[in-house]
Amino acid sequence: MYEEEQRPDHGPLAGFTVGVTAARRADELGVLLQRRGAAVLHAPALRIVPLADDSELLAATKEIIERVPDIVVATTAIGFRGWVEAADGWGLGEELLARLGGVRIMARGPKVKGAVRAAGLTEEWSPSSESMAEVLDRLLEEGVDGLRIAIQLHGEPLPGFVEALREGGAEVVGVPVYRWMPPEDITPVDRLLDATVGRALDTVTFTSAPAAASLLSRAEERGLLDEVLAALGHDVLPACVGPVTALPLQSRGIDTIQPERFRLGPLVQLLCQELPARARSFPVAGHRVEIRGHAVLVDGHLKPVPPAGMSLLRALSRRPGWVVARADLLRALPGSGRDEHAVETAMARLRTALGTPKLIQTVVKRGYRLALDPSAETKYADA
């Protein structure tokens, strides 16, 4: 009698480990994940140059005050607010807002609109899709020949956006609201890369394209790029907050998942659907067993399992119901050497962690097997 109808005593992400590459809003994302049961490995792949220290932004601000653009495209709320605050710090805030007050402003989405209005300005138009592609389409449809257009950059690449406007005859001024730089401490990034290659992560989340590009660049520096791409292509799920963020991965042939709404909340909800759906589930010795990243659900109850035990369990689950020889299980153990006694020790700990010893049967002189119930209704994940 299976007990999966019981109310679970864990969150939907319990037993999964999530890598977080975000520098900005990393705490918010981490809390959202942990509340749903995930273990989080945080490795900011970038750091942000403080606005007030950015000479490029100061130069762009002075240029806009001296030569007022016809149109300003505001792309992010935090960036627009930061621009105004930085201008205030330089003593240019009132002058900048006075100039922008007579300019056509296009805001990429509702949060950006809020920032624009909080500054005492009014946007002319904002796309319902929150898409820069829709902003570009509107500008080109209206015609940009001879116009001077300022675009608030935000560390993300805008592929083809600036080029298309210039081809249409516009003069484009970039406003670099903040810049991305490599992290001062690269150790967490290296730890995340090692965990990715070792399949110790179930997913890696990306909230900016520069972070994705930076992570791949560091992997290449360490000679791990091929291994990282192989992991992201098969075993470690890459999850991006939106299509622009996914571009550096897609250019390397890596498919990603993305929420319909480009926000942290929907990204976490998508993981709550995708990760449990990828877990392998079996009817074993009268129980329902679901194998997750670093834990197992037995009849819906979470059972944390040591790494060596998870390695054995995955090896057994690749051939559910079949005997797996000790020698094969020994090879599955990380750094176990040649002593098959290591298998017996790890197996004993695994059975203790599962709390139901009969889930795994010992076949004398042959090895071990999952005590599969072949007649039970179940669905098998691909090996």
C-alpha positions as CSV (number, residue, x, y, z in Angstrom):
1,M,0.0,0.0,0.0
2,Y,1.7,3.2,-1.1
3,E,1.4,6.3,1.0
4,E,2.1,9.1,-1.6
5,E,-1.3,10.7,-0.9
6,Q,-0.1,11.8,2.5
7,R,0.7,15.4,3.0
8,P,4.4,15.9,2.3
9,D,6.7,17.0,5.1
10,H,9.0,18.9,2.8
11,G,9.0,21.6,0.2
12,P,8.8,20.9,-3.5
13,L,12.6,21.6,-3.9
14,A,13.7,19.5,-0.9
15,G,16.5,17.2,-1.8
16,F,17.7,19.4,-4.7
17,T,20.8,21.6,-4.8
18,V,20.5,24.9,-6.7
19,G,23.5,27.0,-7.9
20,V,22.9,30.7,-7.8
21,T,25.2,32.9,-9.9
22,A,23.4,36.3,-9.2
23,A,25.3,39.2,-7.7
24,R,22.2,41.5,-7.4
25,R,19.2,40.2,-5.5
26,A,21.0,36.9,-4.7
27,D,19.7,37.0,-1.2
28,E,16.1,37.3,-2.4
29,L,16.5,34.4,-4.8
30,G,18.2,32.3,-2.2
31,V,15.4,32.8,0.3
32,L,12.8,31.9,-2.2
33,L,14.6,28.7,-3.0
34,Q,15.3,27.7,0.6
35,R,11.7,28.3,1.6
36,R,10.8,25.6,-0.8
37,G,13.3,23.2,0.6
38,A,16.3,23.6,-1.7
39,A,19.9,23.7,-0.7
40,V,21.6,26.7,-2.2
41,L,25.2,27.1,-3.4
42,H,25.8,30.8,-4.0
43,A,28.7,31.9,-6.3
44,P,28.3,35.5,-7.6
45,A,29.8,35.3,-11.1
46,L,30.2,39.1,-11.3
47,R,30.2,42.2,-9.1
48,I,28.7,45.6,-9.9
49,V,30.8,48.8,-10.1
50,P,29.1,51.4,-7.8
51,L,27.3,54.0,-9.9
52,A,28.8,57.1,-8.3
53,D,32.3,55.8,-9.0
54,D,31.7,55.2,-12.7
55,S,33.3,57.8,-14.9
56,E,31.6,56.5,-18.0
57,L,28.2,57.2,-16.5
58,L,29.2,60.7,-15.5
59,A,30.5,61.5,-19.0
60,A,27.2,60.2,-20.6
61,T,25.1,62.2,-18.1
62,K,27.0,65.4,-18.9
63,E,26.6,64.7,-22.7
64,I,22.8,64.3,-22.3
65,I,22.5,67.5,-20.4
66,E,24.5,69.4,-23.0
67,R,22.9,67.7,-26.0
68,V,19.3,66.6,-25.1
69,P,18.2,63.5,-26.9
70,D,14.8,63.1,-28.7
71,I,14.0,59.8,-27.0
72,V,15.2,58.0,-23.9
73,V,14.7,54.2,-23.5
74,A,14.7,53.2,-19.9
75,T,15.4,49.5,-19.5
76,T,15.5,48.6,-15.7
77,A,14.0,50.2,-12.6
78,I,17.1,49.8,-10.5
79,G,19.3,51.3,-13.3
80,F,17.1,54.3,-13.8
81,R,16.8,55.0,-10.1
82,G,20.6,54.6,-9.8
83,W,21.2,57.0,-12.6
84,V,19.1,59.7,-11.0
85,E,20.7,59.1,-7.6
86,A,24.2,59.2,-9.1
87,A,23.4,62.4,-10.9
88,D,22.2,63.9,-7.6
89,G,25.5,62.9,-6.0
90,W,27.4,64.7,-8.7
91,G,25.2,67.8,-8.3
92,L,23.6,67.2,-11.7
93,G,20.3,65.7,-10.6
94,E,18.0,68.6,-11.1
95,E,19.5,69.6,-14.4
96,L,19.2,66.0,-15.7
97,L,15.5,65.7,-14.7
98,A,14.8,69.1,-16.2
99,R,16.2,67.9,-19.5
100,L,14.4,64.5,-19.4
101,G,11.2,66.3,-18.6
102,G,10.9,67.4,-22.2
103,V,12.0,64.1,-23.8
104,R,9.9,61.2,-25.1
105,I,10.6,58.3,-22.6
106,M,9.9,54.7,-23.4
107,A,9.9,52.3,-20.4
108,R,10.5,48.6,-20.9
109,G,8.1,47.4,-18.2
110,P,5.9,48.3,-15.2
111,K,8.8,48.4,-12.7
112,V,10.6,50.8,-15.0
113,K,7.5,52.9,-15.4
114,G,7.3,53.1,-11.6
115,A,10.9,54.3,-11.4
116,V,10.3,56.9,-14.1
117,R,7.2,58.3,-12.4
118,A,9.0,58.3,-9.0
119,A,11.5,60.7,-10.5
120,G,8.7,63.0,-11.4
121,L,8.7,62.1,-15.1
122,T,6.1,60.5,-17.4
123,E,6.7,57.7,-19.9
124,E,5.2,58.0,-23.4
125,W,4.8,54.3,-23.9
126,S,5.6,50.9,-22.4
127,P,5.2,47.5,-24.0
128,S,2.9,44.9,-22.3
129,S,5.4,42.2,-23.2
130,E,8.3,43.9,-21.2
131,S,10.3,43.0,-24.3
132,M,13.1,45.2,-25.8
133,A,12.3,43.6,-29.1
134,E,8.8,45.2,-29.0
135,V,10.4,48.6,-28.1
136,L,12.7,48.3,-31.1
137,D,9.8,47.4,-33.4
138,R,7.8,50.4,-32.3
139,L,10.8,52.8,-32.8
140,L,11.5,51.4,-36.3
141,E,7.9,51.6,-37.3
142,E,7.6,55.2,-36.2
143,G,10.9,56.0,-37.9
144,V,14.2,57.0,-36.3
145,D,16.0,58.7,-39.1
146,G,17.7,61.8,-37.8
147,L,16.7,61.2,-34.1
148,R,19.1,61.2,-31.2
149,I,18.2,58.3,-28.9
150,A,19.7,57.6,-25.5
151,I,19.5,54.0,-24.2
152,Q,20.0,53.2,-20.5
153,L,22.3,50.2,-20.6
154,H,22.2,47.8,-17.7
155,G,25.0,45.3,-18.1
156,E,23.0,43.1,-20.4
157,P,23.8,42.7,-24.1
158,L,21.2,44.2,-26.4
159,P,21.9,42.1,-29.5
160,G,21.1,44.0,-32.7
161,F,19.2,46.8,-30.9
162,V,21.7,49.6,-31.2
163,E,22.8,48.4,-34.7
164,A,19.2,48.4,-36.0
165,L,18.6,51.9,-34.7
166,R,21.8,53.2,-36.3
167,E,20.9,51.5,-39.6
168,G,17.6,53.3,-39.4
169,G,19.4,56.6,-39.3
170,A,19.4,57.3,-35.6
171,E,22.2,58.7,-33.5
172,V,22.5,56.4,-30.4
173,V,23.9,57.4,-27.1
174,G,24.6,54.6,-24.5
175,V,24.1,55.4,-20.9
176,P,26.1,52.7,-18.9
177,V,24.2,52.8,-15.7
178,Y,26.4,50.2,-14.0
179,R,29.1,47.9,-15.2
180,W,29.9,44.3,-14.5
181,M,33.3,43.2,-13.3
182,P,34.8,39.8,-12.3
183,P,34.2,39.0,-8.6
184,E,37.0,40.0,-6.3
185,D,37.0,36.4,-4.8
186,I,36.9,33.8,-7.5
187,T,36.8,30.8,-5.1
188,P,33.0,30.5,-4.9
189,V,32.8,30.5,-8.7
190,D,35.4,27.7,-8.9
191,R,33.5,25.8,-6.2
192,L,30.3,26.1,-8.3
193,L,32.1,24.9,-11.5
194,D,33.5,21.9,-9.7
195,A,30.1,21.1,-8.3
196,T,28.6,21.4,-11.8
197,V,31.2,19.0,-13.3
198,G,30.8,16.6,-10.4
199,R,27.0,16.6,-10.8
200,A,26.7,17.8,-7.2
201,L,24.1,20.4,-8.4
202,D,20.7,19.8,-9.9
203,T,20.4,23.1,-11.5
204,V,22.2,26.4,-12.0
205,T,20.2,29.6,-12.1
206,F,21.2,32.7,-14.2
207,T,19.6,36.1,-13.8
208,S,21.9,38.1,-16.2
209,A,23.6,37.3,-19.4
210,P,27.0,38.7,-18.2
211,A,26.9,36.2,-15.3
212,A,26.4,33.3,-17.7
213,A,29.1,34.6,-19.9
214,S,31.5,35.1,-17.0
215,L,30.9,31.6,-15.6
216,L,31.7,30.1,-19.0
217,S,34.7,32.3,-19.4
218,R,36.1,31.1,-16.0
219,A,35.4,27.5,-17.0
220,E,37.4,28.1,-20.1
221,E,40.3,29.6,-18.2
222,R,40.4,26.5,-16.0
223,G,40.2,24.1,-18.9
224,L,36.8,22.9,-17.8
225,L,34.6,24.4,-20.5
226,D,33.8,21.1,-22.3
227,E,33.0,19.3,-19.1
228,V,30.8,22.2,-17.8
229,L,28.9,22.3,-21.1
230,A,28.5,18.5,-21.0
231,A,27.0,18.8,-17.5
232,L,24.7,21.6,-18.4
233,G,23.6,19.8,-21.6
234,H,22.5,16.7,-19.8
235,D,22.6,16.4,-16.0
236,V,22.6,19.9,-14.5
237,L,19.5,22.0,-15.6
238,P,20.4,25.6,-16.7
239,A,17.5,27.9,-15.6
240,C,17.5,31.5,-16.9
241,V,15.2,34.4,-15.9
242,G,14.6,35.3,-19.5
243,P,15.7,34.9,-23.2
244,V,18.4,37.6,-23.1
245,T,20.0,36.0,-20.1
246,A,20.1,32.6,-21.9
247,L,22.0,33.9,-25.0
248,P,25.5,33.1,-23.8
249,L,24.4,29.5,-23.1
250,Q,22.4,29.1,-26.2
251,S,25.4,30.3,-28.3
252,R,27.2,27.3,-27.0
253,G,24.4,24.9,-27.9
254,I,22.9,24.7,-24.4
255,D,19.1,24.6,-24.1
256,T,17.7,26.4,-21.0
257,I,14.4,26.7,-19.3
258,Q,12.8,30.1,-18.8
259,P,9.6,31.3,-17.1
260,E,6.9,33.0,-19.1
261,R,7.3,36.1,-16.9
262,F,10.9,37.3,-16.5
263,R,10.9,37.5,-12.7
264,L,12.6,35.7,-9.8
265,G,9.3,34.3,-8.4
266,P,8.2,32.6,-11.7
267,L,11.7,31.3,-12.1
268,V,11.5,29.6,-8.7
269,Q,8.0,28.3,-9.5
270,L,9.3,26.8,-12.8
271,L,12.0,25.0,-10.9
272,C,9.4,23.6,-8.4
273,Q,7.8,22.0,-11.5
274,E,10.8,20.9,-13.5
275,L,13.1,19.4,-10.9
276,P,10.6,17.0,-9.3
277,A,9.5,16.0,-12.7
278,R,13.1,15.0,-13.6
279,A,13.4,12.8,-10.5
280,R,13.3,9.0,-10.9
281,S,10.5,7.3,-9.1
282,F,10.0,3.6,-8.4
283,P,7.8,1.2,-6.5
284,V,10.2,-0.7,-4.2
285,A,9.3,-3.3,-1.6
286,G,5.8,-1.9,-1.0
287,H,7.0,1.7,-0.9
288,R,7.3,4.6,-3.4
289,V,10.9,5.8,-3.7
290,E,11.8,9.0,-5.5
291,I,15.5,9.7,-6.0
292,R,16.4,13.4,-5.9
293,G,19.8,15.2,-5.9
294,H,21.0,14.7,-2.4
295,A,18.0,13.0,-0.7
296,V,15.3,10.4,-1.3
297,L,11.6,10.5,-0.8
298,V,10.2,7.3,0.7
299,D,6.4,7.4,0.6
300,G,6.7,11.2,0.5
301,H,9.0,11.5,3.5
302,L,12.3,13.1,3.0
303,K,15.4,11.0,3.8
304,P,18.8,12.9,3.5
305,V,21.4,10.5,2.1
306,P,25.3,10.9,2.2
307,P,27.0,11.5,-1.2
308,A,28.4,7.9,-1.3
309,G,25.0,6.4,-0.7
310,M,23.4,8.6,-3.4
311,S,26.1,7.3,-5.8
312,L,25.2,3.7,-5.0
313,L,21.5,4.4,-5.2
314,R,21.8,6.0,-8.6
315,A,23.9,3.1,-9.9
316,L,21.2,0.6,-8.6
317,S,18.4,2.8,-10.2
318,R,19.9,2.6,-13.6
319,R,19.0,-1.1,-13.6
320,P,16.0,-1.3,-11.3
321,G,15.3,-4.8,-10.1
322,W,18.5,-6.2,-11.6
323,V,21.5,-7.2,-9.6
324,V,24.5,-4.8,-9.7
325,A,27.8,-6.3,-8.9
326,R,30.0,-5.0,-6.1
327,A,32.7,-4.2,-8.6
328,D,30.4,-2.0,-10.6
329,L,29.1,-0.3,-7.4
330,L,32.7,0.3,-6.3
331,R,33.4,2.2,-9.5
332,A,30.4,4.3,-8.8
333,L,31.8,5.4,-5.5
334,P,33.9,8.6,-5.7
335,G,37.5,8.0,-4.7
336,S,36.9,4.6,-3.2
337,G,40.0,2.8,-4.5
338,R,39.9,-1.0,-5.0
339,D,38.5,-2.2,-1.7
340,E,35.0,-3.6,-2.1
341,H,34.6,-3.3,1.6
342,A,33.9,0.4,0.9
343,V,30.7,-0.7,-0.9
344,E,29.5,-2.6,2.1
345,T,30.2,0.3,4.4
346,A,28.5,2.8,2.1
347,M,25.6,0.4,1.6
348,A,25.0,0.0,5.4
349,R,24.9,3.8,5.8
350,L,22.5,4.1,2.8
351,R,20.1,1.6,4.3
352,T,20.3,3.4,7.7
353,A,19.6,6.8,5.9
354,L,16.6,5.3,4.0
355,G,15.1,3.9,7.3
356,T,13.7,0.9,5.3
357,P,16.5,-1.7,4.9
358,K,14.4,-4.0,2.7
359,L,14.4,-1.4,-0.2
360,I,17.8,-2.8,-1.2
361,Q,18.4,-6.6,-1.3
362,T,21.7,-8.3,-0.9
363,V,22.2,-11.1,-3.4
364,V,24.8,-13.4,-1.9
365,K,28.1,-13.5,-3.8
366,R,26.7,-11.4,-6.6
367,G,25.9,-7.8,-5.4
368,Y,22.8,-5.7,-4.6
369,R,19.5,-4.9,-6.2
370,L,16.6,-2.5,-5.7
371,A,13.6,-4.6,-4.5
372,L,11.5,-3.4,-7.4
373,D,7.7,-4.2,-7.5
374,P,7.4,-5.0,-11.2
375,S,3.6,-5.3,-11.1
376,A,3.0,-1.9,-9.5
377,E,1.8,1.0,-11.6
378,T,4.6,3.5,-12.0
379,K,6.4,5.6,-14.6
380,Y,10.1,5.3,-15.2
381,A,12.4,8.1,-16.0
382,D,14.9,7.6,-18.7
383,A,18.2,6.3,-17.5
